Amino acid sequence: MSFLKSDTPLDLVKHLLVIGVATAVLVFGFFFVYLPLTTNHGETIVVPKITGMNQADLEDYLDERNLRFYVDDSSYNPGTRPFTVLNQDPAPGEKVKEDRKIYITVAMKNPPVIKMPKLTDGSVKNAQMILSSYDLVVGQIKLVPNIQQNAVLRQLVGGKDIAPGAAIAKGTKVDLEVGDGLGNQEFPVPNLINMPADEATTLLVGQGLQLGEVFYQPAQDGETDGTVVKQRPVATPGATIRMGQLVDIWVAGDEPVKSVN
């Protein structure tokens, strides 16, 4: 019977041709019709500049341009209005697809709170560097009588001491009290006359004074080599001196020869 007969080679070629055409139509339709319609292939949007704008204005502004935004981070900037856009990604001018999300960083309303660093017992220069690294502001630097020259003695906020580790907001002004290197303790000028030079030096150090210049001059009648024969300031009745100040001395005899190794 005819319906049991196998297809002829011509019929087979026709079938393969139909299958090939159908496949080509499906591939063409998928890549050149369906995908462009569903993905807006070839249609891009130029990212606008939104830095400097307020976050409250972004939704309508970006919605009109078929874009969205997401707050990815926040940062405190004392000179910037709160909720101002500081950074954006993608950057202005880049081309993106519709409905693309733009990640933004906005300015915080309140400064973050950190722990107050320890500034005392260090130099004022070191304290300034630490304050800057903590985003704190150097306030008034007040010199006070103290033999620790340029050493930070107190750290204050609003006139009150603030302890290391205490909570403090970034951007806060921190005042410093710094030693002037002199001190405020006054006492009579010590009398070094006729005292051996090494003992005089020890006495000065023990009283918080500093040895200034040492001058040598030939011994006169009644003077012993190596003893102090003159000093500045002079130890007259009522003369006073402050801690940290210099005292110059004149020593009888020749200056000792320094050994050279």
PDB file of C-alpha atoms in Angstrom:
ATOM      1  CA  MET A   1       0.000   0.000   0.000  1.00  0.00           C
ATOM      2  CA  SER A   2       1.222   3.541  -0.791  1.00  0.00           C
ATOM      3  CA  PHE A   3       1.078   4.856   2.792  1.00  0.00           C
ATOM      4  CA  LEU A   4       3.537   2.178   3.887  1.00  0.00           C
ATOM      5  CA  LYS A   5       6.085   3.216   1.355  1.00  0.00           C
ATOM      6  CA  SER A   6       9.098   5.191   2.591  1.00  0.00           C
ATOM      7  CA  ASP A   7       9.513   8.847   1.672  1.00  0.00           C
ATOM      8  CA  THR A   8      11.525   9.494  -1.411  1.00  0.00           C
ATOM      9  CA  PRO A   9      14.864  11.360  -1.136  1.00  0.00           C
ATOM     10  CA  LEU A  10      13.128  14.450  -2.538  1.00  0.00           C
ATOM     11  CA  ASP A  11      10.532  14.359   0.223  1.00  0.00           C
ATOM     12  CA  LEU A  12      13.290  14.052   2.827  1.00  0.00           C
ATOM     13  CA  VAL A  13      15.089  17.070   1.444  1.00  0.00           C
ATOM     14  CA  LYS A  14      11.838  19.036   1.548  1.00  0.00           C
ATOM     15  CA  HIS A  15      11.283  18.090   5.186  1.00  0.00           C
ATOM     16  CA  LEU A  16      14.844  19.087   6.133  1.00  0.00           C
ATOM     17  CA  LEU A  17      14.443  22.349   4.267  1.00  0.00           C
ATOM     18  CA  VAL A  18      11.236  23.152   6.138  1.00  0.00           C
ATOM     19  CA  ILE A  19      12.883  22.339   9.475  1.00  0.00           C
ATOM     20  CA  GLY A  20      15.891  24.518   8.632  1.00  0.00           C
ATOM     21  CA  VAL A  21      13.742  27.475   7.615  1.00  0.00           C
ATOM     22  CA  ALA A  22      11.641  27.145  10.777  1.00  0.00           C
ATOM     23  CA  THR A  23      14.773  27.014  12.918  1.00  0.00           C
ATOM     24  CA  ALA A  24      16.226  30.072  11.198  1.00  0.00           C
ATOM     25  CA  VAL A  25      12.990  31.989  11.741  1.00  0.00           C
ATOM     26  CA  LEU A  26      12.963  31.062  15.433  1.00  0.00           C
ATOM     27  CA  VAL A  27      16.623  32.064  15.932  1.00  0.00           C
ATOM     28  CA  PHE A  28      16.126  35.349  14.075  1.00  0.00           C
ATOM     29  CA  GLY A  29      12.978  36.131  15.998  1.00  0.00           C
ATOM     30  CA  PHE A  30      14.573  35.370  19.346  1.00  0.00           C
ATOM     31  CA  PHE A  31      17.776  37.393  18.881  1.00  0.00           C
ATOM     32  CA  PHE A  32      16.560  40.233  16.706  1.00  0.00           C
ATOM     33  CA  VAL A  33      12.943  40.666  17.820  1.00  0.00           C
ATOM     34  CA  TYR A  34      12.260  39.168  21.253  1.00  0.00           C
ATOM     35  CA  LEU A  35      15.520  40.157  23.007  1.00  0.00           C
ATOM     36  CA  PRO A  36      15.541  43.759  21.767  1.00  0.00           C
ATOM     37  CA  LEU A  37      11.925  44.166  22.857  1.00  0.00           C
ATOM     38  CA  THR A  38      12.490  42.713  26.324  1.00  0.00           C
ATOM     39  CA  THR A  39      15.942  44.200  27.096  1.00  0.00           C
ATOM     40  CA  ASN A  40      15.743  47.519  25.223  1.00  0.00           C
ATOM     41  CA  HIS A  41      18.807  46.386  23.302  1.00  0.00           C
ATOM     42  CA  GLY A  42      20.788  49.376  22.034  1.00  0.00           C
ATOM     43  CA  GLU A  43      18.842  51.862  24.185  1.00  0.00           C
ATOM     44  CA  THR A  44      21.029  53.565  26.849  1.00  0.00           C
ATOM     45  CA  ILE A  45      20.692  56.499  29.229  1.00  0.00           C
ATOM     46  CA  VAL A  46      23.442  58.972  30.073  1.00  0.00           C
ATOM     47  CA  VAL A  47      23.902  59.155  33.852  1.00  0.00           C
ATOM     48  CA  PRO A  48      23.223  62.711  35.078  1.00  0.00           C
ATOM     49  CA  LYS A  49      25.286  64.523  37.706  1.00  0.00           C
ATOM     50  CA  ILE A  50      23.491  64.232  41.040  1.00  0.00           C
ATOM     51  CA  THR A  51      26.318  65.100  43.450  1.00  0.00           C
ATOM     52  CA  GLY A  52      25.439  68.262  45.323  1.00  0.00           C
ATOM     53  CA  MET A  53      21.700  67.530  45.109  1.00  0.00           C
ATOM     54  CA  ASN A  54      19.538  66.820  48.143  1.00  0.00           C
ATOM     55  CA  GLN A  55      18.462  63.224  48.634  1.00  0.00           C
ATOM     56  CA  ALA A  56      14.791  64.298  48.886  1.00  0.00           C
ATOM     57  CA  ASP A  57      14.862  65.576  45.291  1.00  0.00           C
ATOM     58  CA  LEU A  58      16.397  62.466  43.764  1.00  0.00           C
ATOM     59  CA  GLU A  59      13.388  60.187  43.457  1.00  0.00           C
ATOM     60  CA  ASP A  60      11.379  62.431  41.109  1.00  0.00           C
ATOM     61  CA  TYR A  61      14.490  63.597  39.269  1.00  0.00           C
ATOM     62  CA  LEU A  62      15.733  60.088  38.498  1.00  0.00           C
ATOM     63  CA  ASP A  63      12.259  58.644  37.934  1.00  0.00           C
ATOM     64  CA  GLU A  64      11.812  61.033  35.012  1.00  0.00           C
ATOM     65  CA  ARG A  65      14.987  59.565  33.536  1.00  0.00           C
ATOM     66  CA  ASN A  66      14.033  55.927  34.213  1.00  0.00           C
ATOM     67  CA  LEU A  67      16.742  55.546  36.843  1.00  0.00           C
ATOM     68  CA  ARG A  68      16.790  54.675  40.542  1.00  0.00           C
ATOM     69  CA  PHE A  69      19.111  55.337  43.469  1.00  0.00           C
ATOM     70  CA  TYR A  70      20.322  53.519  46.556  1.00  0.00           C
ATOM     71  CA  VAL A  71      22.086  55.066  49.583  1.00  0.00           C
ATOM     72  CA  ASP A  72      25.208  52.945  49.834  1.00  0.00           C
ATOM     73  CA  ASP A  73      27.106  54.962  52.453  1.00  0.00           C
ATOM     74  CA  SER A  74      27.054  58.131  54.546  1.00  0.00           C
ATOM     75  CA  SER A  75      29.758  60.478  55.715  1.00  0.00           C
ATOM     76  CA  TYR A  76      29.924  63.490  58.011  1.00  0.00           C
ATOM     77  CA  ASN A  77      31.130  66.743  56.493  1.00  0.00           C
ATOM     78  CA  PRO A  78      30.780  69.776  58.780  1.00  0.00           C
ATOM     79  CA  GLY A  79      30.699  72.212  55.869  1.00  0.00           C
ATOM     80  CA  THR A  80      28.011  70.362  53.903  1.00  0.00           C
ATOM     81  CA  ARG A  81      24.229  70.489  54.286  1.00  0.00           C
ATOM     82  CA  PRO A  82      22.821  67.207  55.673  1.00  0.00           C
ATOM     83  CA  PHE A  83      21.561  64.641  53.114  1.00  0.00           C
ATOM     84  CA  THR A  84      23.541  66.229  50.281  1.00  0.00           C
ATOM     85  CA  VAL A  85      24.830  63.699  47.738  1.00  0.00           C
ATOM     86  CA  LEU A  86      28.616  63.512  48.097  1.00  0.00           C
ATOM     87  CA  ASN A  87      29.495  60.718  45.656  1.00  0.00           C
ATOM     88  CA  GLN A  88      27.752  58.633  43.012  1.00  0.00           C
ATOM     89  CA  ASP A  89      28.393  55.426  41.109  1.00  0.00           C
ATOM     90  CA  PRO A  90      28.148  55.193  38.072  1.00  0.00           C
ATOM     91  CA  ALA A  91      29.810  58.554  37.463  1.00  0.00           C
ATOM     92  CA  PRO A  92      28.115  61.356  35.486  1.00  0.00           C
ATOM     93  CA  GLY A  93      28.322  60.841  31.724  1.00  0.00           C
ATOM     94  CA  GLU A  94      28.391  57.040  31.796  1.00  0.00           C
ATOM     95  CA  LYS A  95      25.840  55.174  29.672  1.00  0.00           C
ATOM     96  CA  VAL A  96      23.586  52.660  31.409  1.00  0.00           C
ATOM     97  CA  LYS A  97      20.390  50.692  30.777  1.00  0.00           C
ATOM     98  CA  GLU A  98      16.978  51.880  31.882  1.00  0.00           C
ATOM     99  CA  ASP A  99      16.035  51.253  35.520  1.00  0.00           C
ATOM    100  CA  ARG A 100      19.727  51.180  36.492  1.00  0.00           C
ATOM    101  CA  LYS A 101      20.383  51.797  40.190  1.00  0.00           C
ATOM    102  CA  ILE A 102      22.800  54.613  41.080  1.00  0.00           C
ATOM    103  CA  TYR A 103      24.666  54.107  44.360  1.00  0.00           C
ATOM    104  CA  ILE A 104      25.202  57.291  46.364  1.00  0.00           C
ATOM    105  CA  THR A 105      26.967  58.559  49.494  1.00  0.00           C
ATOM    106  CA  VAL A 106      25.148  61.279  51.428  1.00  0.00           C
ATOM    107  CA  ALA A 107      26.177  63.735  54.147  1.00  0.00           C
ATOM    108  CA  MET A 108      25.099  62.745  57.642  1.00  0.00           C
ATOM    109  CA  LYS A 109      22.929  65.058  59.752  1.00  0.00           C
ATOM    110  CA  ASN A 110      24.789  64.377  62.998  1.00  0.00           C
ATOM    111  CA  PRO A 111      28.528  63.761  63.344  1.00  0.00           C
ATOM    112  CA  PRO A 112      29.580  60.255  64.369  1.00  0.00           C
ATOM    113  CA  VAL A 113      30.678  59.781  67.969  1.00  0.00           C
ATOM    114  CA  ILE A 114      34.183  58.456  68.626  1.00  0.00           C
ATOM    115  CA  LYS A 115      36.411  57.891  71.664  1.00  0.00           C
ATOM    116  CA  MET A 116      38.571  60.781  72.788  1.00  0.00           C
ATOM    117  CA  PRO A 117      42.272  60.015  72.232  1.00  0.00           C
ATOM    118  CA  LYS A 118      44.930  60.546  74.907  1.00  0.00           C
ATOM    119  CA  LEU A 119      46.947  63.698  74.220  1.00  0.00           C
ATOM    120  CA  THR A 120      48.539  64.430  77.595  1.00  0.00           C
ATOM    121  CA  ASP A 121      52.194  63.539  78.277  1.00  0.00           C
ATOM    122  CA  GLY A 122      52.964  63.996  74.577  1.00  0.00           C
ATOM    123  CA  SER A 123      54.150  67.003  72.586  1.00  0.00           C
ATOM    124  CA  VAL A 124      51.746  69.624  71.279  1.00  0.00           C
ATOM    125  CA  LYS A 125      52.826  68.814  67.711  1.00  0.00           C
ATOM    126  CA  ASN A 126      51.950  65.144  68.208  1.00  0.00           C
ATOM    127  CA  ALA A 127      48.599  66.145  69.735  1.00  0.00           C
ATOM    128  CA  GLN A 128      47.755  68.245  66.681  1.00  0.00           C
ATOM    129  CA  MET A 129      48.494  65.308  64.377  1.00  0.00           C
ATOM    130  CA  ILE A 130      46.346  62.950  66.462  1.00  0.00           C
ATOM    131  CA  LEU A 131      43.411  65.377  66.534  1.00  0.00           C
ATOM    132  CA  SER A 132      43.571  65.753  62.765  1.00  0.00           C
ATOM    133  CA  SER A 133      43.608  61.972  62.240  1.00  0.00           C
ATOM    134  CA  TYR A 134      40.500  61.645  64.449  1.00  0.00           C
ATOM    135  CA  ASP A 135      38.672  64.440  62.559  1.00  0.00           C
ATOM    136  CA  LEU A 136      38.769  66.611  65.661  1.00  0.00           C
ATOM    137  CA  VAL A 137      39.627  70.321  65.580  1.00  0.00           C
ATOM    138  CA  VAL A 138      42.539  71.946  67.407  1.00  0.00           C
ATOM    139  CA  GLY A 139      41.072  74.708  69.545  1.00  0.00           C
ATOM    140  CA  GLN A 140      42.912  77.146  71.787  1.00  0.00           C
ATOM    141  CA  ILE A 141      46.501  76.339  72.748  1.00  0.00           C
ATOM    142  CA  LYS A 142      47.254  77.955  76.099  1.00  0.00           C
ATOM    143  CA  LEU A 143      50.776  78.134  77.510  1.00  0.00           C
ATOM    144  CA  VAL A 144      50.956  77.583  81.252  1.00  0.00           C
ATOM    145  CA  PRO A 145      53.944  77.726  83.617  1.00  0.00           C
ATOM    146  CA  ASN A 146      55.600  74.309  83.664  1.00  0.00           C
ATOM    147  CA  ILE A 147      59.123  73.057  83.084  1.00  0.00           C
ATOM    148  CA  GLN A 148      57.823  70.492  80.533  1.00  0.00           C
ATOM    149  CA  GLN A 149      58.219  72.671  77.481  1.00  0.00           C
ATOM    150  CA  ASN A 150      55.677  72.027  74.687  1.00  0.00           C
ATOM    151  CA  ALA A 151      54.199  69.102  76.619  1.00  0.00           C
ATOM    152  CA  VAL A 152      50.406  68.747  76.681  1.00  0.00           C
ATOM    153  CA  LEU A 153      49.283  68.977  80.299  1.00  0.00           C
ATOM    154  CA  ARG A 154      45.496  69.085  79.904  1.00  0.00           C
ATOM    155  CA  GLN A 155      42.938  68.384  77.168  1.00  0.00           C
ATOM    156  CA  LEU A 156      39.668  70.267  77.422  1.00  0.00           C
ATOM    157  CA  VAL A 157      36.333  70.689  75.649  1.00  0.00           C
ATOM    158  CA  GLY A 158      34.241  73.720  76.514  1.00  0.00           C
ATOM    159  CA  GLY A 159      36.571  74.602  79.382  1.00  0.00           C
ATOM    160  CA  LYS A 160      36.238  71.178  81.044  1.00  0.00           C
ATOM    161  CA  ASP A 161      38.722  68.317  81.090  1.00  0.00           C
ATOM    162  CA  ILE A 162      37.859  65.415  78.830  1.00  0.00           C
ATOM    163  CA  ALA A 163      39.318  62.037  79.684  1.00  0.00           C
ATOM    164  CA  PRO A 164      40.802  59.640  77.118  1.00  0.00           C
ATOM    165  CA  GLY A 165      38.118  57.210  75.971  1.00  0.00           C
ATOM    166  CA  ALA A 166      35.228  59.603  76.630  1.00  0.00           C
ATOM    167  CA  ALA A 167      32.603  59.934  73.899  1.00  0.00           C
ATOM    168  CA  ILE A 168      33.161  62.916  71.616  1.00  0.00           C
ATOM    169  CA  ALA A 169      31.621  63.925  68.283  1.00  0.00           C
ATOM    170  CA  LYS A 170      33.825  64.346  65.234  1.00  0.00           C
ATOM    171  CA  GLY A 171      34.456  67.992  64.428  1.00  0.00           C
ATOM    172  CA  THR A 172      34.570  69.017  68.112  1.00  0.00           C
ATOM    173  CA  LYS A 173      37.144  71.645  69.124  1.00  0.00           C
ATOM    174  CA  VAL A 174      39.649  70.417  71.702  1.00  0.00           C
ATOM    175  CA  ASP A 175      41.633  72.996  73.692  1.00  0.00           C
ATOM    176  CA  LEU A 176      45.127  72.227  74.974  1.00  0.00           C
ATOM    177  CA  GLU A 177      47.143  73.473  77.926  1.00  0.00           C
ATOM    178  CA  VAL A 178      50.838  73.266  77.129  1.00  0.00           C
ATOM    179  CA  GLY A 179      53.919  73.750  79.348  1.00  0.00           C
ATOM    180  CA  ASP A 180      55.964  76.879  78.647  1.00  0.00           C
ATOM    181  CA  GLY A 181      59.222  75.282  79.803  1.00  0.00           C
ATOM    182  CA  LEU A 182      59.729  77.740  82.643  1.00  0.00           C
ATOM    183  CA  GLY A 183      57.428  76.807  85.481  1.00  0.00           C
ATOM    184  CA  ASN A 184      55.895  79.190  87.991  1.00  0.00           C
ATOM    185  CA  GLN A 185      57.834  78.324  91.106  1.00  0.00           C
ATOM    186  CA  GLU A 186      60.135  81.152  92.123  1.00  0.00           C
ATOM    187  CA  PHE A 187      62.860  80.788  94.731  1.00  0.00           C
ATOM    188  CA  PRO A 188      66.055  82.593  95.751  1.00  0.00           C
ATOM    189  CA  VAL A 189      68.940  82.427  93.306  1.00  0.00           C
ATOM    190  CA  PRO A 190      71.357  79.787  94.661  1.00  0.00           C
ATOM    191  CA  ASN A 191      74.823  81.006  95.603  1.00  0.00           C
ATOM    192  CA  LEU A 192      77.396  78.992  93.663  1.00  0.00           C
ATOM    193  CA  ILE A 193      80.492  81.093  94.483  1.00  0.00           C
ATOM    194  CA  ASN A 194      83.539  79.088  95.706  1.00  0.00           C
ATOM    195  CA  MET A 195      81.676  75.850  94.911  1.00  0.00           C
ATOM    196  CA  PRO A 196      83.404  73.246  92.681  1.00  0.00           C
ATOM    197  CA  ALA A 197      81.958  73.442  89.157  1.00  0.00           C
ATOM    198  CA  ASP A 198      80.667  69.859  89.152  1.00  0.00           C
ATOM    199  CA  GLU A 199      78.875  70.366  92.483  1.00  0.00           C
ATOM    200  CA  ALA A 200      77.390  73.630  91.225  1.00  0.00           C
ATOM    201  CA  THR A 201      76.038  71.834  88.167  1.00  0.00           C
ATOM    202  CA  THR A 202      74.486  69.130  90.350  1.00  0.00           C
ATOM    203  CA  LEU A 203      72.874  71.764  92.577  1.00  0.00           C
ATOM    204  CA  LEU A 204      71.342  73.580  89.599  1.00  0.00           C
ATOM    205  CA  VAL A 205      69.847  70.373  88.196  1.00  0.00           C
ATOM    206  CA  GLY A 206      68.473  69.427  91.591  1.00  0.00           C
ATOM    207  CA  GLN A 207      66.650  72.758  91.841  1.00  0.00           C
ATOM    208  CA  GLY A 208      65.104  72.474  88.370  1.00  0.00           C
ATOM    209  CA  LEU A 209      67.500  75.018  86.809  1.00  0.00           C
ATOM    210  CA  GLN A 210      69.644  74.647  83.715  1.00  0.00           C
ATOM    211  CA  LEU A 211      73.358  75.222  83.372  1.00  0.00           C
ATOM    212  CA  GLY A 212      73.943  77.912  80.798  1.00  0.00           C
ATOM    213  CA  GLU A 213      77.365  78.923  79.476  1.00  0.00           C
ATOM    214  CA  VAL A 214      80.551  78.044  81.320  1.00  0.00           C
ATOM    215  CA  PHE A 215      83.446  80.524  81.070  1.00  0.00           C
ATOM    216  CA  TYR A 216      87.010  79.835  82.283  1.00  0.00           C
ATOM    217  CA  GLN A 217      89.390  82.537  83.484  1.00  0.00           C
ATOM    218  CA  PRO A 218      92.801  82.528  85.219  1.00  0.00           C
ATOM    219  CA  ALA A 219      92.617  82.047  88.972  1.00  0.00           C
ATOM    220  CA  GLN A 220      93.181  85.191  91.012  1.00  0.00           C
ATOM    221  CA  ASP A 221      94.638  85.458  94.528  1.00  0.00           C
ATOM    222  CA  GLY A 222      92.706  83.283  96.937  1.00  0.00           C
ATOM    223  CA  GLU A 223      90.770  81.460  94.186  1.00  0.00           C
ATOM    224  CA  THR A 224      90.941  77.701  93.788  1.00  0.00           C
ATOM    225  CA  ASP A 225      91.142  76.152  90.345  1.00  0.00           C
ATOM    226  CA  GLY A 226      87.898  74.521  89.283  1.00  0.00           C
ATOM    227  CA  THR A 227      85.668  76.592  91.556  1.00  0.00           C
ATOM    228  CA  VAL A 228      82.938  79.026  90.591  1.00  0.00           C
ATOM    229  CA  VAL A 229      84.102  82.627  90.954  1.00  0.00           C
ATOM    230  CA  LYS A 230      81.195  84.384  89.245  1.00  0.00           C
ATOM    231  CA  GLN A 231      77.625  83.610  88.249  1.00  0.00           C
ATOM    232  CA  ARG A 232      74.715  85.107  86.331  1.00  0.00           C
ATOM    233  CA  PRO A 233      72.145  85.895  87.706  1.00  0.00           C
ATOM    234  CA  VAL A 234      73.903  87.030  90.847  1.00  0.00           C
ATOM    235  CA  ALA A 235      72.714  85.642  94.182  1.00  0.00           C
ATOM    236  CA  THR A 236      71.959  89.004  95.774  1.00  0.00           C
ATOM    237  CA  PRO A 237      69.515  89.300  98.684  1.00  0.00           C
ATOM    238  CA  GLY A 238      65.937  89.184  97.382  1.00  0.00           C
ATOM    239  CA  ALA A 239      66.912  87.956  93.905  1.00  0.00           C
ATOM    240  CA  THR A 240      64.641  85.164  92.676  1.00  0.00           C
ATOM    241  CA  ILE A 241      64.667  82.720  89.769  1.00  0.00           C
ATOM    242  CA  ARG A 242      62.082  80.454  88.157  1.00  0.00           C
ATOM    243  CA  MET A 243      62.371  76.758  87.442  1.00  0.00           C
ATOM    244  CA  GLY A 244      63.796  75.971  84.053  1.00  0.00           C
ATOM    245  CA  GLN A 245      65.832  79.170  83.722  1.00  0.00           C
ATOM    246  CA  LEU A 246      69.532  79.259  82.785  1.00  0.00           C
ATOM    247  CA  VAL A 247      72.442  80.087  85.092  1.00  0.00           C
ATOM    248  CA  ASP A 248      75.841  81.011  83.603  1.00  0.00           C
ATOM    249  CA  ILE A 249      79.016  80.449  85.616  1.00  0.00           C
ATOM    250  CA  TRP A 250      82.667  81.558  85.509  1.00  0.00           C
ATOM    251  CA  VAL A 251      85.233  78.985  86.681  1.00  0.00           C
ATOM    252  CA  ALA A 252      88.770  79.693  87.879  1.00  0.00           C
ATOM    253  CA  GLY A 253      91.549  77.976  85.940  1.00  0.00           C
ATOM    254  CA  ASP A 254      92.021  76.621  82.450  1.00  0.00           C
ATOM    255  CA  GLU A 255      89.285  74.818  80.563  1.00  0.00           C
ATOM    256  CA  PRO A 256      89.732  71.035  80.847  1.00  0.00           C
ATOM    257  CA  VAL A 257      91.094  69.372  77.734  1.00  0.00           C
ATOM    258  CA  LYS A 258      88.516  67.043  76.233  1.00  0.00           C
ATOM    259  CA  SER A 259      89.861  63.607  75.458  1.00  0.00           C
ATOM    260  CA  VAL A 260      89.566  62.410  71.886  1.00  0.00           C
ATOM    261  CA  ASN A 261      88.900  58.720  71.379  1.00  0.00           C
TER     262      ASN A 261
END
